[in-house]
mmCIF file of C-alpha atoms and ligand atoms in Angstrom:
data_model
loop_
_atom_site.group_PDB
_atom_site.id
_atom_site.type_symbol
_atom_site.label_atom_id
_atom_site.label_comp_id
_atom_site.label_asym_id
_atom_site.label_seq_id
_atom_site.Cartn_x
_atom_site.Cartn_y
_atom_site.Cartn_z
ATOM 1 C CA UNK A 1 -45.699 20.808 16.393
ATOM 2 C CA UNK A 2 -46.654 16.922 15.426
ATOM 3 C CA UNK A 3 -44.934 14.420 16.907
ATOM 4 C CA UNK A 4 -41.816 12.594 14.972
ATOM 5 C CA UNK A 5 -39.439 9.541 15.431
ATOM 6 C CA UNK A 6 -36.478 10.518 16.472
ATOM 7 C CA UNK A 7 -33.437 7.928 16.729
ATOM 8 C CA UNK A 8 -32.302 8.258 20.947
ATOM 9 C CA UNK A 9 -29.981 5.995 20.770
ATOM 10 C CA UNK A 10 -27.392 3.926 18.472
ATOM 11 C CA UNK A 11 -25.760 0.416 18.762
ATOM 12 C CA UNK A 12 -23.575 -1.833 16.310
ATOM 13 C CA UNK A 13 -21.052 -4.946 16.042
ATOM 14 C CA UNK A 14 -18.705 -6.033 14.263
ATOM 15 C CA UNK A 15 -17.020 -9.542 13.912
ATOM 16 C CA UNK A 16 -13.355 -9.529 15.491
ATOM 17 C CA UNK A 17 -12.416 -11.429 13.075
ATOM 18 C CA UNK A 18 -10.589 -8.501 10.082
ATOM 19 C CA UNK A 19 -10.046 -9.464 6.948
ATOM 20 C CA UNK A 20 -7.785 -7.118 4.584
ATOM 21 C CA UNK A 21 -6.893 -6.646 0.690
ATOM 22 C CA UNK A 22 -3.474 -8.509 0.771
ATOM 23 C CA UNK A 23 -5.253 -11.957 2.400
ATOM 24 C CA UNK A 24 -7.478 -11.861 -0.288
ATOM 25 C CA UNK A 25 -4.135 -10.992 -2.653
ATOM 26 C CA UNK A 26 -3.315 -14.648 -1.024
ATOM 27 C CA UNK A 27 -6.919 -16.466 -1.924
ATOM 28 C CA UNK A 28 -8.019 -15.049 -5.850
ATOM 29 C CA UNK A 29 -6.425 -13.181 -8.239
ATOM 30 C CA UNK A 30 -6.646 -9.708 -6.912
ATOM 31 C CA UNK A 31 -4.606 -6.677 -5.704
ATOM 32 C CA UNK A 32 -4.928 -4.426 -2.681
ATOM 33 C CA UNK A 33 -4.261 -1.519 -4.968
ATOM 34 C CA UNK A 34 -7.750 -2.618 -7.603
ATOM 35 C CA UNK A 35 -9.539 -3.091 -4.780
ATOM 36 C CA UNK A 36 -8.293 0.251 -3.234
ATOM 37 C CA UNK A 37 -9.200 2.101 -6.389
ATOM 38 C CA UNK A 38 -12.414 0.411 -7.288
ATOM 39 C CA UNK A 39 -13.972 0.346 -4.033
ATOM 40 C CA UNK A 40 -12.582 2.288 -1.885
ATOM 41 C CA UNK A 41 -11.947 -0.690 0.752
ATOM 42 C CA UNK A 42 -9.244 -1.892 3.038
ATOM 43 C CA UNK A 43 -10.194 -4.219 5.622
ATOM 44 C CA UNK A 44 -13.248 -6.062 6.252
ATOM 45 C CA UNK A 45 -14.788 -7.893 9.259
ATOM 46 C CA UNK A 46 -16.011 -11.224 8.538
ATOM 47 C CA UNK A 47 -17.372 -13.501 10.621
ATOM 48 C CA UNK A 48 -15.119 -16.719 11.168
ATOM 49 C CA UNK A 49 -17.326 -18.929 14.065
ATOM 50 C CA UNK A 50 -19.638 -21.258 11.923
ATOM 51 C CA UNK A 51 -21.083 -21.535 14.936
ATOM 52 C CA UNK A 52 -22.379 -17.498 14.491
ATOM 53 C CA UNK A 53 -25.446 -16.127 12.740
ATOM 54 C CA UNK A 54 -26.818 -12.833 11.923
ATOM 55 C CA UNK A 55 -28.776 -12.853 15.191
ATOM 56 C CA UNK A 56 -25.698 -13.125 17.017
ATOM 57 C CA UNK A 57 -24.647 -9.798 15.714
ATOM 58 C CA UNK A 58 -27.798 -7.807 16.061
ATOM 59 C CA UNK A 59 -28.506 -9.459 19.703
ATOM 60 C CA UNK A 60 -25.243 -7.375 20.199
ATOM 61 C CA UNK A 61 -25.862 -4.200 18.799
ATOM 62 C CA UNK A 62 -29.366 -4.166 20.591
ATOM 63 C CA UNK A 63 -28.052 -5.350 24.156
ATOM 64 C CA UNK A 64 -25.617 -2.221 23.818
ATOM 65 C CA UNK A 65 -28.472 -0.134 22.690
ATOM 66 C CA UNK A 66 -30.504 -0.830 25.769
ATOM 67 C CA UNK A 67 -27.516 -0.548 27.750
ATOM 68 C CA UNK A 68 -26.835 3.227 26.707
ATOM 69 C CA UNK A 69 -30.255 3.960 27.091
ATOM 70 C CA UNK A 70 -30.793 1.924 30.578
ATOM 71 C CA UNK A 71 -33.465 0.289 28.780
ATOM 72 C CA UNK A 72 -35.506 -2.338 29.924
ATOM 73 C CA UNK A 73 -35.711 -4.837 27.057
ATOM 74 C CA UNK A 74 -39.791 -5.488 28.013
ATOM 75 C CA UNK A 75 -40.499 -1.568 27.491
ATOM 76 C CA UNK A 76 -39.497 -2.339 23.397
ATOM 77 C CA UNK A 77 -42.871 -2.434 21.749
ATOM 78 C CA UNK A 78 -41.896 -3.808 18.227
ATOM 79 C CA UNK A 79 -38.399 -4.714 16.918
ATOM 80 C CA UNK A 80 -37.514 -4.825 13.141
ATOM 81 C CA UNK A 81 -34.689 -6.388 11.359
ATOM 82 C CA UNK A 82 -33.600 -5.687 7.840
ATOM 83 C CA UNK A 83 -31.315 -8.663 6.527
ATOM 84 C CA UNK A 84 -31.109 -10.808 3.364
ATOM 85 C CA UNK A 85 -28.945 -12.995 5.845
ATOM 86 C CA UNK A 86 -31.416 -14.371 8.225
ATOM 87 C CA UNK A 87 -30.216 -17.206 10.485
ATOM 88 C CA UNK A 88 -33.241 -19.338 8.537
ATOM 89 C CA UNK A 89 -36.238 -19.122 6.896
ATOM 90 C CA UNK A 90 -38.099 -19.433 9.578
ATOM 91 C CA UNK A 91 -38.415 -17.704 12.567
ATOM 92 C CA UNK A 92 -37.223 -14.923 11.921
ATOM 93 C CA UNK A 93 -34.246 -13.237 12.599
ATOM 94 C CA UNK A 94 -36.013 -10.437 15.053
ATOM 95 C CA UNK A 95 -38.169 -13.031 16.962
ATOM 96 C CA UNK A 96 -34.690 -14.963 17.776
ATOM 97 C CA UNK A 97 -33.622 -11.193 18.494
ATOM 98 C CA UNK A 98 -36.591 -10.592 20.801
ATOM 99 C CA UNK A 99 -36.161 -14.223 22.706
ATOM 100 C CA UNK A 100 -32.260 -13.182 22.976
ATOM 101 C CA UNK A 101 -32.775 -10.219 25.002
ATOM 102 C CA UNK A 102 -35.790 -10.821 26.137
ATOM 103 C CA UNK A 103 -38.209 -8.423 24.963
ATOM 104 C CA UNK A 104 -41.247 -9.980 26.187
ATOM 105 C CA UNK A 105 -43.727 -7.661 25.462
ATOM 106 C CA UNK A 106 -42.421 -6.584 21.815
ATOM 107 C CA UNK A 107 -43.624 -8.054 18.430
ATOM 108 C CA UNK A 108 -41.434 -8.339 15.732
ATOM 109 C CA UNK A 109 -40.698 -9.321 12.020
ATOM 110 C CA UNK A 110 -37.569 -9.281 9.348
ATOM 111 C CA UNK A 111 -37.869 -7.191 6.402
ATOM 112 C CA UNK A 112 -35.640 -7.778 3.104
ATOM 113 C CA UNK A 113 -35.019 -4.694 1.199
ATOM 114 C CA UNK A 114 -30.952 -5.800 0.604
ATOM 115 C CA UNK A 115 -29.193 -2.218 0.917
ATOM 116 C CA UNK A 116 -32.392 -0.252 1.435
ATOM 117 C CA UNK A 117 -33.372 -2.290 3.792
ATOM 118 C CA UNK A 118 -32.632 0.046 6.700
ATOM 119 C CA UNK A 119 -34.122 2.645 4.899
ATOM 120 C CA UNK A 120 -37.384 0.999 5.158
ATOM 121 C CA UNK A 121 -37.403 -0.678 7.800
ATOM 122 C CA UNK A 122 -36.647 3.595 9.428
ATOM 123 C CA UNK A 123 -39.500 4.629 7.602
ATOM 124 C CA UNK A 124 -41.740 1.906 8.682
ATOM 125 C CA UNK A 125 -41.128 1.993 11.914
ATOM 126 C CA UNK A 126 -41.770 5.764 12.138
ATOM 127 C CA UNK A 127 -45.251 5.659 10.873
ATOM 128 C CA UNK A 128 -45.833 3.564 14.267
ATOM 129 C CA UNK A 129 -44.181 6.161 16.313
ATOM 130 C CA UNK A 130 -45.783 9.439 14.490
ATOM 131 C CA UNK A 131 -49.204 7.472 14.792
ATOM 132 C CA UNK A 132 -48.948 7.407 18.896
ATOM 133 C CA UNK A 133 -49.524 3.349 18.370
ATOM 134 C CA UNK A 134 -45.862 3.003 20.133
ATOM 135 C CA UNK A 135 -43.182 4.756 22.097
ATOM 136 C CA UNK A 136 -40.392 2.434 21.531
ATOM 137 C CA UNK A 137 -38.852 0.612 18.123
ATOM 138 C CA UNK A 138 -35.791 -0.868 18.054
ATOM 139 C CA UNK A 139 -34.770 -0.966 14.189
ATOM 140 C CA UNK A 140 -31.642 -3.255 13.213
ATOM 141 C CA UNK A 141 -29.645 -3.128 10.140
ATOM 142 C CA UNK A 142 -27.525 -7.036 9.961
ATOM 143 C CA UNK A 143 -25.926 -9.173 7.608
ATOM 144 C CA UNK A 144 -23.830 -11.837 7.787
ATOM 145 C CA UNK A 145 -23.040 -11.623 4.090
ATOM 146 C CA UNK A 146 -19.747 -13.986 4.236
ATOM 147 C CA UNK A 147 -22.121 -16.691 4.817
ATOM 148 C CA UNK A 148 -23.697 -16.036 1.403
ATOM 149 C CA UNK A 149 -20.344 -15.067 -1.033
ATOM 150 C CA UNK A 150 -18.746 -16.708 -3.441
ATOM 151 C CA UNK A 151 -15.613 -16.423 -2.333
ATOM 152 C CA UNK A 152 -14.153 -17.723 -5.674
ATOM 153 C CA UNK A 153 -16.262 -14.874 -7.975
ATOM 154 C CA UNK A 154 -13.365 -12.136 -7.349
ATOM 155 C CA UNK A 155 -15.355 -8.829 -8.407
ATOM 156 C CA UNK A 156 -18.359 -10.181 -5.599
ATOM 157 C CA UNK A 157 -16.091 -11.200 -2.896
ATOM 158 C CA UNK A 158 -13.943 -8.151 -2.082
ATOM 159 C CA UNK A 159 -16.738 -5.924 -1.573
ATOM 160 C CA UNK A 160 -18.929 -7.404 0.906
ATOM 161 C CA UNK A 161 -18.374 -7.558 4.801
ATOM 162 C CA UNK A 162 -20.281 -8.506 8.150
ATOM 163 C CA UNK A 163 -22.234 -6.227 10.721
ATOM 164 C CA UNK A 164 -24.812 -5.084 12.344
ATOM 165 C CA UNK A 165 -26.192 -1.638 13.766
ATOM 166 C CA UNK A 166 -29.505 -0.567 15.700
ATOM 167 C CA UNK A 167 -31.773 2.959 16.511
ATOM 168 C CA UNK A 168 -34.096 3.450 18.696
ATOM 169 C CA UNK A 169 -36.985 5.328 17.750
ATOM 170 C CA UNK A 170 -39.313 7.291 20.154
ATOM 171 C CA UNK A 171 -41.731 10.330 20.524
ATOM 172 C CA UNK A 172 -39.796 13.406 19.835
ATOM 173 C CA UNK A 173 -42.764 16.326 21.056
ATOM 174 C CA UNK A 174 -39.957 19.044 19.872
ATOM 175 C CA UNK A 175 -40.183 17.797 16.213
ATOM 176 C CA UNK A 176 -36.680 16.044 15.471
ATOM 177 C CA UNK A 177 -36.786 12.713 14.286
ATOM 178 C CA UNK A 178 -37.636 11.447 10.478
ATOM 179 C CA UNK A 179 -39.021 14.829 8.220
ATOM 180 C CA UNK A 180 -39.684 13.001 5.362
ATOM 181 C CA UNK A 181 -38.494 9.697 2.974
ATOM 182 C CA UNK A 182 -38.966 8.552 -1.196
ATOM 183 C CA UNK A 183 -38.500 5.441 -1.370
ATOM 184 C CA UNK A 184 -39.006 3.177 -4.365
ATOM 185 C CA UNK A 185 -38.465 -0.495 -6.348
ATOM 186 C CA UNK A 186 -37.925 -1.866 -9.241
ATOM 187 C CA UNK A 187 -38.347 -5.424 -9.765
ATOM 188 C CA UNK A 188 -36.572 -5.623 -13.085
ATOM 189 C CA UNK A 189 -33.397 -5.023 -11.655
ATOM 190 C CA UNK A 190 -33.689 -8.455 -10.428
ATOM 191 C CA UNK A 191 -31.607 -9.902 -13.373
ATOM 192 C CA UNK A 192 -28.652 -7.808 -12.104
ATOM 193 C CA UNK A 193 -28.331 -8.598 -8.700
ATOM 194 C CA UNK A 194 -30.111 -11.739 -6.679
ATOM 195 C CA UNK A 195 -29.488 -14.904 -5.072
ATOM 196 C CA UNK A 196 -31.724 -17.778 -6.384
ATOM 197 C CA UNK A 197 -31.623 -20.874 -4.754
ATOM 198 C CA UNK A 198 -33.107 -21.492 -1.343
ATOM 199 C CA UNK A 199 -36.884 -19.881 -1.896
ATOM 200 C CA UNK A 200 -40.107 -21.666 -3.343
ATOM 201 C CA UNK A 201 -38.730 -21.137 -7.004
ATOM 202 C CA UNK A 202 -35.301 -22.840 -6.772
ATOM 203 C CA UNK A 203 -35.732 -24.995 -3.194
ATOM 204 C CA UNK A 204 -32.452 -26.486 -1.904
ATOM 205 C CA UNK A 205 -31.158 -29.546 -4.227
ATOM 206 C CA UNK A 206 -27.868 -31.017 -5.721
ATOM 207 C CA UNK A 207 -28.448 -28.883 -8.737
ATOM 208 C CA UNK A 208 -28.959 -25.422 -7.054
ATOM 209 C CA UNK A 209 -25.148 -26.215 -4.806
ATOM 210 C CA UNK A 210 -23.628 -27.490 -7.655
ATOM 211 C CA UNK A 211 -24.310 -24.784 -9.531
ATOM 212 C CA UNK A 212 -23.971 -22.134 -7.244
ATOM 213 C CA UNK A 213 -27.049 -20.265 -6.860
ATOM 214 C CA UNK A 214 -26.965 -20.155 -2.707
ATOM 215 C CA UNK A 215 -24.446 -17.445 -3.465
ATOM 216 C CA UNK A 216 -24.877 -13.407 -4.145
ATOM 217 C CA UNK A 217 -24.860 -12.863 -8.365
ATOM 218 C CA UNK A 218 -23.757 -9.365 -9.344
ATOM 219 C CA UNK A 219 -23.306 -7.951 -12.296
ATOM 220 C CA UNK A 220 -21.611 -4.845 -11.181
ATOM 221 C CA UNK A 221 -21.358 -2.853 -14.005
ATOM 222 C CA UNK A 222 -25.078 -2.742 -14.730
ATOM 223 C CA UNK A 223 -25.654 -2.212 -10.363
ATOM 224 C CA UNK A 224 -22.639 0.557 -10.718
ATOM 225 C CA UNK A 225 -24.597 2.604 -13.399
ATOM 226 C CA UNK A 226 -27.984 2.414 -11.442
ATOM 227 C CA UNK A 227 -27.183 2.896 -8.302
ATOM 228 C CA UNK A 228 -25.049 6.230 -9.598
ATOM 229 C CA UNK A 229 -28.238 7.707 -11.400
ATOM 230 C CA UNK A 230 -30.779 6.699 -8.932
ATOM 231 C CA UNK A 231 -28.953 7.316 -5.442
ATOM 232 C CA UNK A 232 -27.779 11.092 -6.584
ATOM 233 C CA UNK A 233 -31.684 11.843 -7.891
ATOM 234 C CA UNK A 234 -33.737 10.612 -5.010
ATOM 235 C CA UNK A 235 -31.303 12.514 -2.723
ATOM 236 C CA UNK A 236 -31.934 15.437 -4.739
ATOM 237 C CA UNK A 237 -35.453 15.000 -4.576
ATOM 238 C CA UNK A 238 -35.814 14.909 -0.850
ATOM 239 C CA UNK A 239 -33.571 18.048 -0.593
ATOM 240 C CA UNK A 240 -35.373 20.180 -3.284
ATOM 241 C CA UNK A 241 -38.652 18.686 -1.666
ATOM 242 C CA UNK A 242 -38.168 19.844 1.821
ATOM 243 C CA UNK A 243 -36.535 23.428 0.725
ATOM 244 C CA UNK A 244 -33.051 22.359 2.212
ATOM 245 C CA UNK A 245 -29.595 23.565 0.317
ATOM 246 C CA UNK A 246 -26.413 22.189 0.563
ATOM 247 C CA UNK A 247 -25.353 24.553 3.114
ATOM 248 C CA UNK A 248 -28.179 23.352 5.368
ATOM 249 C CA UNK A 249 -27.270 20.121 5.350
ATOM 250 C CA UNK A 250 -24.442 18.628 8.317
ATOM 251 C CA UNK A 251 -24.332 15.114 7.115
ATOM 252 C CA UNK A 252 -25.039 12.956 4.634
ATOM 253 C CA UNK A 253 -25.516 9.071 5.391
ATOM 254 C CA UNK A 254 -25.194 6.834 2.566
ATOM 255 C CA UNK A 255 -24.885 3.173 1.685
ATOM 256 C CA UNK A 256 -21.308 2.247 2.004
ATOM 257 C CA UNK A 257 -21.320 -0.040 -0.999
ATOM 258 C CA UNK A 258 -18.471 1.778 -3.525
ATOM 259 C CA UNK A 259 -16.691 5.103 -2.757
ATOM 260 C CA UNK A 260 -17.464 6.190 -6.446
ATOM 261 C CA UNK A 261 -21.005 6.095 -5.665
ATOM 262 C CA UNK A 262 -20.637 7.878 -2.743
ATOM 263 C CA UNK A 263 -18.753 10.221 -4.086
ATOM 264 C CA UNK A 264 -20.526 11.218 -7.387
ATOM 265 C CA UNK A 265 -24.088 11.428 -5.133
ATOM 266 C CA UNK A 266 -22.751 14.464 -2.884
ATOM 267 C CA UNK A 267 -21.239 16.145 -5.887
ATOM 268 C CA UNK A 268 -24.788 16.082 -6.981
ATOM 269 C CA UNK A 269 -25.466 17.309 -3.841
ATOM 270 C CA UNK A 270 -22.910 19.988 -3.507
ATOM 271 C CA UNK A 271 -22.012 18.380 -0.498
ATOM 272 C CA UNK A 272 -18.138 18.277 0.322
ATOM 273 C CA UNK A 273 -16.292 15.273 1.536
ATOM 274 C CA UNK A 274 -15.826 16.777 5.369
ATOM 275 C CA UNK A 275 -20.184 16.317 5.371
ATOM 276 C CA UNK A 276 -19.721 12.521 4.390
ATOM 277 C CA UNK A 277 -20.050 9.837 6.885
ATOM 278 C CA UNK A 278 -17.973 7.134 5.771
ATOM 279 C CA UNK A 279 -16.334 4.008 6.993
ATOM 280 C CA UNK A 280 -16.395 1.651 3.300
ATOM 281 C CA UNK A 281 -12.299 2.026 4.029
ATOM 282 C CA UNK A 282 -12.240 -0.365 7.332
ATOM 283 C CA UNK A 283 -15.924 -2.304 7.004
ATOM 284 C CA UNK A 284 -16.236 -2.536 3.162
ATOM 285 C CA UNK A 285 -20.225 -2.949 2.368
ATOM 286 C CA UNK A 286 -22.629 -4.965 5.460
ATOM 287 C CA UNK A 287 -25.253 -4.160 3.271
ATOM 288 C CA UNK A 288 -28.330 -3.456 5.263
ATOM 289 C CA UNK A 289 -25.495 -3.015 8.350
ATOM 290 C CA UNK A 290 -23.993 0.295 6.925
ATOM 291 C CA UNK A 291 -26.324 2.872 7.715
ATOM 292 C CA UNK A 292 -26.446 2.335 11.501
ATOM 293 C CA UNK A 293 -23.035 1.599 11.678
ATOM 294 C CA UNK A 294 -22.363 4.591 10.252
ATOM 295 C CA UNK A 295 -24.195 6.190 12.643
ATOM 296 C CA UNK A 296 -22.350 4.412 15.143
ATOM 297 C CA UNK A 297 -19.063 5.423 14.201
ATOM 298 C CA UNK A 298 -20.410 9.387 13.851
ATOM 299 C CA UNK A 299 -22.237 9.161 17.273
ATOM 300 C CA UNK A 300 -19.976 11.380 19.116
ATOM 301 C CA UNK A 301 -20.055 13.936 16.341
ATOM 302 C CA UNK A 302 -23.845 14.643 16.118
ATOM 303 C CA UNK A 303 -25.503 17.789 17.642
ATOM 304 C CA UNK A 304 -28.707 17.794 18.244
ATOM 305 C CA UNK A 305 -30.454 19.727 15.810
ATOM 306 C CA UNK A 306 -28.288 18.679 12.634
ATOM 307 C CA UNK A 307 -30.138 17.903 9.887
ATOM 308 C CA UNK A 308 -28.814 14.346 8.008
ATOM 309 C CA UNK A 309 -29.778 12.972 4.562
ATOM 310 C CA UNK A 310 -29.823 9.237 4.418
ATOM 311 C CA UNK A 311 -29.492 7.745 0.561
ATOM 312 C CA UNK A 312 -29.772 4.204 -0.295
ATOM 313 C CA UNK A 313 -29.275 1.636 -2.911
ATOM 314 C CA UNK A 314 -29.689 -2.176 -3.573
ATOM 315 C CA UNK A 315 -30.508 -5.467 -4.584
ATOM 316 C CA UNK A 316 -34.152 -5.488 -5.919
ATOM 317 C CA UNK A 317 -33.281 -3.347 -7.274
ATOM 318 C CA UNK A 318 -34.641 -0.842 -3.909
ATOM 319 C CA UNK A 319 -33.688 2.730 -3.255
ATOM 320 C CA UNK A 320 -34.594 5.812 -1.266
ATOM 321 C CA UNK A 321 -33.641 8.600 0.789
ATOM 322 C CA UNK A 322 -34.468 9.792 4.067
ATOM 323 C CA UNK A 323 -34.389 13.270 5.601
ATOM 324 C CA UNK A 324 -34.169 13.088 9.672
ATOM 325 C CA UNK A 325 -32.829 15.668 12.031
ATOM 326 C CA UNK A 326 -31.207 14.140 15.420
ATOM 327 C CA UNK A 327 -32.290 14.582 18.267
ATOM 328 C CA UNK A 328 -29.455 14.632 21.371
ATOM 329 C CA UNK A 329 -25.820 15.426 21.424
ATOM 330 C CA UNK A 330 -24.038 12.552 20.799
ATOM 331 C CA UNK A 331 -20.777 13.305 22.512
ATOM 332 C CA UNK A 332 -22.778 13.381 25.898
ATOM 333 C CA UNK A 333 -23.901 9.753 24.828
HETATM 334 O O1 LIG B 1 -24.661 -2.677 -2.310
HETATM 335 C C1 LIG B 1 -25.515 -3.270 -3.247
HETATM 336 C C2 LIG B 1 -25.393 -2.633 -4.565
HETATM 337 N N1 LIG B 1 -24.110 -2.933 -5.135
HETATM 338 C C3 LIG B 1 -23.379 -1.955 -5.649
HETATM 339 O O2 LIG B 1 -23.719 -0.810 -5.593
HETATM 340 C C4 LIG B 1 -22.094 -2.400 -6.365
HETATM 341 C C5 LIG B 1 -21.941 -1.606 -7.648
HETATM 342 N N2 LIG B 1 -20.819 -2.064 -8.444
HETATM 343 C C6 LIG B 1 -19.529 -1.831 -8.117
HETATM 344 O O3 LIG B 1 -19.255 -1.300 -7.062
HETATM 345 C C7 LIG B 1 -18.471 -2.178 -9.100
HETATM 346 O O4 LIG B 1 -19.069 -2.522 -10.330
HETATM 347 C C8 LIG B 1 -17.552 -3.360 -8.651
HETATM 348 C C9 LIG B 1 -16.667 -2.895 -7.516
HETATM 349 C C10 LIG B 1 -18.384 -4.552 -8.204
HETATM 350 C C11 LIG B 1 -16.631 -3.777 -9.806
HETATM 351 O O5 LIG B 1 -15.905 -2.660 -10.272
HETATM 352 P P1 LIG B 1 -15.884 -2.300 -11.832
HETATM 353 O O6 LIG B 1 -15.023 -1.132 -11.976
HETATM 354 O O7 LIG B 1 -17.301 -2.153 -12.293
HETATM 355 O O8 LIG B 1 -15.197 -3.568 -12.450
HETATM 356 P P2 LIG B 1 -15.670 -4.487 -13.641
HETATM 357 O O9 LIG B 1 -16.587 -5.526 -13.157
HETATM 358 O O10 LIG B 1 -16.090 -3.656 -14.814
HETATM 359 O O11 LIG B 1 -14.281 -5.144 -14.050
HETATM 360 C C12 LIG B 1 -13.217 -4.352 -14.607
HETATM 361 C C13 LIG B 1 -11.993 -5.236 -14.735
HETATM 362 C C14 LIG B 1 -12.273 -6.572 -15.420
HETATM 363 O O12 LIG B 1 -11.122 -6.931 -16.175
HETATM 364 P P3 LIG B 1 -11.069 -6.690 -17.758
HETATM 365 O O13 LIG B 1 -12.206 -7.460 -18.328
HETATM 366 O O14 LIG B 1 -11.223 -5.209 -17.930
HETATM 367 O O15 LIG B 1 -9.726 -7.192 -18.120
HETATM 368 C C15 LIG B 1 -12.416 -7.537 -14.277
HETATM 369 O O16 LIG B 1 -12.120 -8.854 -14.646
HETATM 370 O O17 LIG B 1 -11.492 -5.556 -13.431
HETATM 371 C C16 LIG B 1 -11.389 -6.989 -13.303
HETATM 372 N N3 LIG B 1 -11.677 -7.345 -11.920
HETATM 373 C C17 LIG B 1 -10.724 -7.446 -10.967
HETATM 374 N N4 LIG B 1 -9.391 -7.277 -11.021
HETATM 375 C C18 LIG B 1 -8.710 -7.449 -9.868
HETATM 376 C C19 LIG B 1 -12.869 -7.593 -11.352
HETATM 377 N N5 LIG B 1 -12.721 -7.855 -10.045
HETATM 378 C C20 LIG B 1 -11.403 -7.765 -9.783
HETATM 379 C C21 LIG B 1 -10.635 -7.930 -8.600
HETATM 380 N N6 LIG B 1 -9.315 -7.750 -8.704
HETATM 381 N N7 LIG B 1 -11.171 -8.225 -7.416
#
């Protein structure tokens, strides 16, 4: 049996700070009971200390991480972070991460991938494992994405939240860990979804704040119908590709960015709702946050041995799907 990288352990963090449908009745010209219906969401947690960044989160989810797994933070060999929020442009958000806790001995890098961005950054960091190059990854899904919302562009606003989550991945000689992944891109859903300003096409000026192009654009009727087609297929894919059915199947773990989506992938599926991990209701969408905070929240109800289908979609436009089984039994974590 090869080796694979399993996940061993799970971390995440939200902002205390919860924000909920009727105070944003209060700032734009919304309802709880649209956003209910549309989305799926309730509350939200966003980040209200200006002093706060996107490291601050994942720092958190890490140090509990370790803690769980009475880690020492020099044993961590590389450490990725998937954001479209980084603290700055440069470092990075996982070498602040690294200097944070102190993982001396790791190296690390960001990776942008919006919503997928977990997805990858999995996938990556399990070729590394699977190789025998390392024996410990620490992958983090964070983004601040208050920090980059118009908060006066009502269909945006509602739907976005703060968070992060973190795995770590190591040697699993019994086989569990990541089976397989598809992912893909497609550049030309660009026009749909992006922020502008702030890279070496649109640097920071009056112009670019004036008009508003440090902030998410979404057009999310064009995202909607995408992310519907291409979410359900890939997660098909991986399914028909590795011989699983339905029945096989104990969880499926997708992107928490609308309950419609959600919902019309597992009916492709033929997955029922009681196989869904969700938590869109209380955290709305972190965007490259929701996997592992999914995985968070469902900790205590994985067996080892359960076989979980990851699906992803977002701003790129990116997309994939990940088959992994897990590895311990979470309730004893
Ligand atoms: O995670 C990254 C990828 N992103 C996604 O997957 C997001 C995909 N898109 C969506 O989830 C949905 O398109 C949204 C939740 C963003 C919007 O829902 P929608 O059903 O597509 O709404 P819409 O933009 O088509 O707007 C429908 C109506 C419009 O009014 P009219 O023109 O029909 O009179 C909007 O002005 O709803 C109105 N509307 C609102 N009404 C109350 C838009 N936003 C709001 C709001 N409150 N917050």
């Amino acid at each position: 049996m090869s080796v694979k990288a399993a996940i061993t352990a799970v971390g995440g963090y939200l902002p205390p700070n919860v924000v909920t449908n009727f105070d944003f009745e209060k700032m734009i010209d919304t309802t709880d009971e649209w956003i209910t219906t549309r989305t799926g969401i309730k509350t939200r947690h966003l980040e209200n200390d200006p002093n706060k960044a996107t490291s601050d989160m994942a720092t958190e989810a890490v140090k509990e991480l370790l803690q769980k797994r009475k880690l020492d933070p020099t044993e961590i060999d590389l450490l990725i972070v998937a954001t479209v929020t980084p603290d700055m442009m440069l470092p990075t958000t996982a070498n602040i991460v690294c200097d944070n806790i102190g993982a001396k001995n790791a190296w690390s890098f960001d990776l942008t991938a919006a919503c997928s961005g977990f997805l990858y950054a999995l996938s990556v960091g399990s070729q590394f494992i699977e190789t025998g190059k390392y024996k410990k990854i620490v992958i983090v899904g964070a983004d601040m994405m208050s920090r980059i919302i118009d908060y006066t562009d009502r269909t945006t606003c509602v739907i976005f939240g703060d968070g992060a989550g973190a795995v770590l991945l190591e040697p699993n000689p019994e086989g569990y860990g990541v089976q397989d992944f598809i992912l893909h891109s497609d550049g030309s859903g660009g026009k749909h979804l992006n922020l502008r300003a702030g890279g070496s096409k649109y640097p920071a000026s009056f112009e670019t704040v004036q008009n508003r192009m440090h902030y998410v654009y979404q057009e999310g009727q064009a995202v909607f119908k995408h992310a519907v087609v291409n979410m359900a297929e890939v997660s098909v894919k991986i399914m028909e590709k590795n011989g699983l059915k339905a029945e096989d199947i104990a969880w499926l773990v997708p992107h928490q960015a609308n309950k419609r989506i959600i919902d019309s992938t597992a009916q492709r599926m033929g997955i029922g709702p009681e196989k869904i991990m969700m938590n869109i209701e209380r955290y709305g969408n972190t965007t490259a946050g929701t996997l592992p905070l999914l995985l968070w929240d469902y900790e205590p109800q994985l067996k080892k041995g359960d076989k979980l289908i990851f699906a992803a979609f977002g701003g790129g436009f990116t997309w994939g799907s990940l088959y992994l089984t897990w590895a311990y039994d979470g309730s004893k974590n």
